[in-house]
């Protein structure tokens, strides 16, 4: 990744930095301009392929009280299967993407920087296709950092479940 030097972990949220250290997650911290935090903008600007981008998405049940949420990690080239696979995993009839407000409430992180590292109390589902990549770039917990890591490092997080077909190719979605 030329023109994109690694920086210290100081730009990470303390909760993210603590979880990475506690679980021995091997990673590299990359700086990111706030306006480039969204996947497409980041990849275009820094020359990263969408196949390398791992998006972390919060999903929520609908019309269930209390609602249930989960964190899903999928590749930037795929679309999360909310209507079938996520509903099945959550055991609900309706599910959707969490809005920005609920995402911040449940994770403490803004969309564009959400990462499974530092999220507590939610199941974490990782699409099996993510693990097929040699390395991925994902949110660093805020809109000004990203993490580069071997996706197998995600398995070090407690409660991570690798799910086949969690996401689909856009033409299949």
PDB file of N, CA and C in Angstrom, residues 1 4-9 11-13 16 20 27-43 46 48 52-56 110-115 117 136-149:
ATOM      1  N   UNK A   1       0.847  -1.173   0.000  1.00  0.00           N
ATOM      2  CA  UNK A   1       0.000   0.000   0.000  1.00  0.00           C
ATOM      3  C   UNK A   1       0.887   1.227   0.000  1.00  0.00           C
ATOM      4  N   UNK A   4       0.783   5.086   2.043  1.00  0.00           N
ATOM      5  CA  UNK A   4      -0.089   4.843   3.188  1.00  0.00           C
ATOM      6  C   UNK A   4       0.722   4.153   4.279  1.00  0.00           C
ATOM      7  N   UNK A   5       1.496   4.949   5.003  1.00  0.00           N
ATOM      8  CA  UNK A   5       2.391   4.379   6.001  1.00  0.00           C
ATOM      9  C   UNK A   5       1.656   4.004   7.278  1.00  0.00           C
ATOM     10  N   UNK A   6       2.095   2.941   7.892  1.00  0.00           N
ATOM     11  CA  UNK A   6       1.515   2.523   9.167  1.00  0.00           C
ATOM     12  C   UNK A   6       1.887   3.546  10.240  1.00  0.00           C
ATOM     13  N   UNK A   7       1.021   3.665  11.216  1.00  0.00           N
ATOM     14  CA  UNK A   7       1.242   4.590  12.321  1.00  0.00           C
ATOM     15  C   UNK A   7       1.083   3.840  13.629  1.00  0.00           C
ATOM     16  N   UNK A   8       1.308   4.546  14.716  1.00  0.00           N
ATOM     17  CA  UNK A   8       1.177   3.904  16.025  1.00  0.00           C
ATOM     18  C   UNK A   8      -0.278   3.634  16.352  1.00  0.00           C
ATOM     19  N   UNK A   9      -0.482   2.806  17.328  1.00  0.00           N
ATOM     20  CA  UNK A   9      -1.830   2.451  17.764  1.00  0.00           C
ATOM     21  C   UNK A   9      -2.507   3.600  18.502  1.00  0.00           C
ATOM     22  N   UNK A  11      -3.859   6.198  17.506  1.00  0.00           N
ATOM     23  CA  UNK A  11      -5.063   6.746  16.874  1.00  0.00           C
ATOM     24  C   UNK A  11      -6.263   5.822  17.052  1.00  0.00           C
ATOM     25  N   UNK A  12      -6.058   4.629  17.619  1.00  0.00           N
ATOM     26  CA  UNK A  12      -7.168   3.706  17.851  1.00  0.00           C
ATOM     27  C   UNK A  12      -7.936   4.084  19.115  1.00  0.00           C
ATOM     28  N   UNK A  13      -9.225   3.731  19.139  1.00  0.00           N
ATOM     29  CA  UNK A  13     -10.015   3.885  20.357  1.00  0.00           C
ATOM     30  C   UNK A  13      -9.397   2.996  21.424  1.00  0.00           C
ATOM     31  N   UNK A  16     -10.683  -0.610  21.468  1.00  0.00           N
ATOM     32  CA  UNK A  16     -10.189  -1.424  20.353  1.00  0.00           C
ATOM     33  C   UNK A  16      -8.740  -1.829  20.617  1.00  0.00           C
ATOM     34  N   UNK A  20      -7.351  -5.749  21.006  1.00  0.00           N
ATOM     35  CA  UNK A  20      -6.294  -6.242  20.126  1.00  0.00           C
ATOM     36  C   UNK A  20      -5.128  -6.788  20.950  1.00  0.00           C
ATOM     37  N   UNK A  27      -1.681  -7.190  13.911  1.00  0.00           N
ATOM     38  CA  UNK A  27      -2.301  -6.219  13.009  1.00  0.00           C
ATOM     39  C   UNK A  27      -1.356  -5.060  12.742  1.00  0.00           C
ATOM     40  N   UNK A  28      -1.736  -4.255  11.769  1.00  0.00           N
ATOM     41  CA  UNK A  28      -1.035  -3.017  11.456  1.00  0.00           C
ATOM     42  C   UNK A  28      -2.088  -1.914  11.433  1.00  0.00           C
ATOM     43  N   UNK A  29      -1.784  -0.794  12.077  1.00  0.00           N
ATOM     44  CA  UNK A  29      -2.706   0.340  12.098  1.00  0.00           C
ATOM     45  C   UNK A  29      -2.366   1.267  10.938  1.00  0.00           C
ATOM     46  N   UNK A  30      -3.394   1.653  10.184  1.00  0.00           N
ATOM     47  CA  UNK A  30      -3.221   2.556   9.049  1.00  0.00           C
ATOM     48  C   UNK A  30      -4.033   3.815   9.302  1.00  0.00           C
ATOM     49  N   UNK A  31      -3.465   4.982   9.021  1.00  0.00           N
ATOM     50  CA  UNK A  31      -4.245   6.211   9.161  1.00  0.00           C
ATOM     51  C   UNK A  31      -5.252   6.325   8.020  1.00  0.00           C
ATOM     52  N   UNK A  32      -6.317   7.041   8.275  1.00  0.00           N
ATOM     53  CA  UNK A  32      -7.357   7.227   7.262  1.00  0.00           C
ATOM     54  C   UNK A  32      -7.997   8.590   7.475  1.00  0.00           C
ATOM     55  N   UNK A  33      -8.079   9.361   6.422  1.00  0.00           N
ATOM     56  CA  UNK A  33      -8.779  10.642   6.526  1.00  0.00           C
ATOM     57  C   UNK A  33     -10.271  10.364   6.726  1.00  0.00           C
ATOM     58  N   UNK A  34     -10.905  11.102   7.608  1.00  0.00           N
ATOM     59  CA  UNK A  34     -12.324  10.910   7.925  1.00  0.00           C
ATOM     60  C   UNK A  34     -13.189  10.822   6.671  1.00  0.00           C
ATOM     61  N   UNK A  35     -12.937  11.691   5.712  1.00  0.00           N
ATOM     62  CA  UNK A  35     -13.757  11.719   4.495  1.00  0.00           C
ATOM     63  C   UNK A  35     -13.517  10.512   3.584  1.00  0.00           C
ATOM     64  N   UNK A  36     -12.498   9.704   3.903  1.00  0.00           N
ATOM     65  CA  UNK A  36     -12.190   8.502   3.115  1.00  0.00           C
ATOM     66  C   UNK A  36     -12.506   7.223   3.884  1.00  0.00           C
ATOM     67  N   UNK A  37     -13.223   7.319   4.998  1.00  0.00           N
ATOM     68  CA  UNK A  37     -13.469   6.159   5.855  1.00  0.00           C
ATOM     69  C   UNK A  37     -14.402   5.130   5.229  1.00  0.00           C
ATOM     70  N   UNK A  38     -15.334   5.557   4.389  1.00  0.00           N
ATOM     71  CA  UNK A  38     -16.252   4.603   3.774  1.00  0.00           C
ATOM     72  C   UNK A  38     -15.477   3.736   2.777  1.00  0.00           C
ATOM     73  N   UNK A  39     -15.859   2.486   2.688  1.00  0.00           N
ATOM     74  CA  UNK A  39     -15.088   1.481   1.950  1.00  0.00           C
ATOM     75  C   UNK A  39     -14.719   1.891   0.525  1.00  0.00           C
ATOM     76  N   UNK A  40     -15.695   2.292  -0.260  1.00  0.00           N
ATOM     77  CA  UNK A  40     -15.413   2.616  -1.668  1.00  0.00           C
ATOM     78  C   UNK A  40     -14.414   3.767  -1.777  1.00  0.00           C
ATOM     79  N   UNK A  41     -14.604   4.804  -0.975  1.00  0.00           N
ATOM     80  CA  UNK A  41     -13.698   5.960  -1.015  1.00  0.00           C
ATOM     81  C   UNK A  41     -12.300   5.561  -0.552  1.00  0.00           C
ATOM     82  N   UNK A  42     -12.209   4.788   0.516  1.00  0.00           N
ATOM     83  CA  UNK A  42     -10.908   4.346   1.029  1.00  0.00           C
ATOM     84  C   UNK A  42     -10.165   3.529  -0.021  1.00  0.00           C
ATOM     85  N   UNK A  43     -10.854   2.530  -0.576  1.00  0.00           N
ATOM     86  CA  UNK A  43     -10.215   1.651  -1.560  1.00  0.00           C
ATOM     87  C   UNK A  43      -9.745   2.418  -2.787  1.00  0.00           C
ATOM     88  N   UNK A  46      -6.648   4.782  -1.706  1.00  0.00           N
ATOM     89  CA  UNK A  46      -5.425   4.122  -1.277  1.00  0.00           C
ATOM     90  C   UNK A  46      -5.026   2.925  -2.146  1.00  0.00           C
ATOM     91  N   UNK A  48      -6.588   0.026  -2.705  1.00  0.00           N
ATOM     92  CA  UNK A  48      -6.887  -1.272  -2.097  1.00  0.00           C
ATOM     93  C   UNK A  48      -8.039  -1.887  -2.878  1.00  0.00           C
ATOM     94  N   UNK A  52     -10.170  -7.016  -0.697  1.00  0.00           N
ATOM     95  CA  UNK A  52      -9.383  -6.937   0.537  1.00  0.00           C
ATOM     96  C   UNK A  52     -10.118  -6.200   1.643  1.00  0.00           C
ATOM     97  N   UNK A  53     -11.184  -5.495   1.317  1.00  0.00           N
ATOM     98  CA  UNK A  53     -11.908  -4.703   2.314  1.00  0.00           C
ATOM     99  C   UNK A  53     -12.911  -5.586   3.046  1.00  0.00           C
ATOM    100  N   UNK A  54     -12.816  -5.595   4.358  1.00  0.00           N
ATOM    101  CA  UNK A  54     -13.767  -6.353   5.182  1.00  0.00           C
ATOM    102  C   UNK A  54     -14.648  -5.345   5.918  1.00  0.00           C
ATOM    103  N   UNK A  55     -15.917  -5.314   5.562  1.00  0.00           N
ATOM    104  CA  UNK A  55     -16.860  -4.386   6.178  1.00  0.00           C
ATOM    105  C   UNK A  55     -17.477  -5.007   7.426  1.00  0.00           C
ATOM    106  N   UNK A  56     -17.585  -4.213   8.475  1.00  0.00           N
ATOM    107  CA  UNK A  56     -18.230  -4.644   9.708  1.00  0.00           C
ATOM    108  C   UNK A  56     -19.562  -3.920   9.805  1.00  0.00           C
ATOM    109  N   UNK A 110     -18.625   4.921  14.978  1.00  0.00           N
ATOM    110  CA  UNK A 110     -19.367   5.501  13.860  1.00  0.00           C
ATOM    111  C   UNK A 110     -19.245   4.622  12.625  1.00  0.00           C
ATOM    112  N   UNK A 111     -20.300   4.615  11.824  1.00  0.00           N
ATOM    113  CA  UNK A 111     -20.261   3.894  10.543  1.00  0.00           C
ATOM    114  C   UNK A 111     -19.080   4.421   9.737  1.00  0.00           C
ATOM    115  N   UNK A 112     -18.355   3.501   9.120  1.00  0.00           N
ATOM    116  CA  UNK A 112     -17.129   3.854   8.402  1.00  0.00           C
ATOM    117  C   UNK A 112     -15.895   3.483   9.213  1.00  0.00           C
ATOM    118  N   UNK A 113     -16.094   3.201  10.500  1.00  0.00           N
ATOM    119  CA  UNK A 113     -14.978   2.816  11.351  1.00  0.00           C
ATOM    120  C   UNK A 113     -15.276   1.617  12.225  1.00  0.00           C
ATOM    121  N   UNK A 114     -16.468   1.041  12.078  1.00  0.00           N
ATOM    122  CA  UNK A 114     -16.871  -0.069  12.941  1.00  0.00           C
ATOM    123  C   UNK A 114     -15.955  -1.276  12.715  1.00  0.00           C
ATOM    124  N   UNK A 115     -15.573  -1.893  13.819  1.00  0.00           N
ATOM    125  CA  UNK A 115     -14.727  -3.076  13.794  1.00  0.00           C
ATOM    126  C   UNK A 115     -15.248  -4.048  14.841  1.00  0.00           C
ATOM    127  N   UNK A 117     -13.471  -5.664  16.853  1.00  0.00           N
ATOM    128  CA  UNK A 117     -12.581  -5.553  18.010  1.00  0.00           C
ATOM    129  C   UNK A 117     -13.089  -4.437  18.914  1.00  0.00           C
ATOM    130  N   UNK A 136      -6.817  -8.543   5.032  1.00  0.00           N
ATOM    131  CA  UNK A 136      -7.952  -7.647   4.867  1.00  0.00           C
ATOM    132  C   UNK A 136      -7.657  -6.319   5.549  1.00  0.00           C
ATOM    133  N   UNK A 137      -8.378  -5.310   5.085  1.00  0.00           N
ATOM    134  CA  UNK A 137      -8.358  -3.989   5.707  1.00  0.00           C
ATOM    135  C   UNK A 137      -9.750  -3.788   6.277  1.00  0.00           C
ATOM    136  N   UNK A 138      -9.824  -3.395   7.549  1.00  0.00           N
ATOM    137  CA  UNK A 138     -11.130  -3.176   8.157  1.00  0.00           C
ATOM    138  C   UNK A 138     -11.068  -1.971   9.085  1.00  0.00           C
ATOM    139  N   UNK A 139     -12.226  -1.547   9.540  1.00  0.00           N
ATOM    140  CA  UNK A 139     -12.302  -0.381  10.412  1.00  0.00           C
ATOM    141  C   UNK A 139     -11.429  -0.525  11.645  1.00  0.00           C
ATOM    142  N   UNK A 140     -10.978   0.624  12.135  1.00  0.00           N
ATOM    143  CA  UNK A 140     -10.142   0.657  13.331  1.00  0.00           C
ATOM    144  C   UNK A 140     -10.887   1.129  14.568  1.00  0.00           C
ATOM    145  N   UNK A 141     -12.222   1.237  14.467  1.00  0.00           N
ATOM    146  CA  UNK A 141     -13.011   1.683  15.608  1.00  0.00           C
ATOM    147  C   UNK A 141     -13.396   3.146  15.542  1.00  0.00           C
ATOM    148  N   UNK A 142     -12.801   3.852  14.600  1.00  0.00           N
ATOM    149  CA  UNK A 142     -13.148   5.254  14.354  1.00  0.00           C
ATOM    150  C   UNK A 142     -12.949   5.532  12.866  1.00  0.00           C
ATOM    151  N   UNK A 143     -13.311   6.718  12.436  1.00  0.00           N
ATOM    152  CA  UNK A 143     -13.233   7.037  11.011  1.00  0.00           C
ATOM    153  C   UNK A 143     -11.847   7.509  10.590  1.00  0.00           C
ATOM    154  N   UNK A 144     -10.877   7.481  11.493  1.00  0.00           N
ATOM    155  CA  UNK A 144      -9.536   7.960  11.150  1.00  0.00           C
ATOM    156  C   UNK A 144      -8.473   6.862  11.241  1.00  0.00           C
ATOM    157  N   UNK A 145      -8.912   5.618  11.334  1.00  0.00           N
ATOM    158  CA  UNK A 145      -7.934   4.520  11.338  1.00  0.00           C
ATOM    159  C   UNK A 145      -8.541   3.271  10.697  1.00  0.00           C
ATOM    160  N   UNK A 146      -7.675   2.460  10.153  1.00  0.00           N
ATOM    161  CA  UNK A 146      -8.034   1.152   9.603  1.00  0.00           C
ATOM    162  C   UNK A 146      -7.035   0.146  10.157  1.00  0.00           C
ATOM    163  N   UNK A 147      -7.413  -1.116  10.105  1.00  0.00           N
ATOM    164  CA  UNK A 147      -6.531  -2.193  10.530  1.00  0.00           C
ATOM    165  C   UNK A 147      -6.253  -3.104   9.346  1.00  0.00           C
ATOM    166  N   UNK A 148      -4.992  -3.476   9.180  1.00  0.00           N
ATOM    167  CA  UNK A 148      -4.610  -4.466   8.177  1.00  0.00           C
ATOM    168  C   UNK A 148      -4.203  -5.716   8.943  1.00  0.00           C
ATOM    169  N   UNK A 149      -4.798  -6.862   8.566  1.00  0.00           N
ATOM    170  CA  UNK A 149      -4.483  -8.093   9.275  1.00  0.00           C
ATOM    171  C   UNK A 149      -4.810  -9.314   8.437  1.00  0.00           C
TER     172      UNK A 149
END
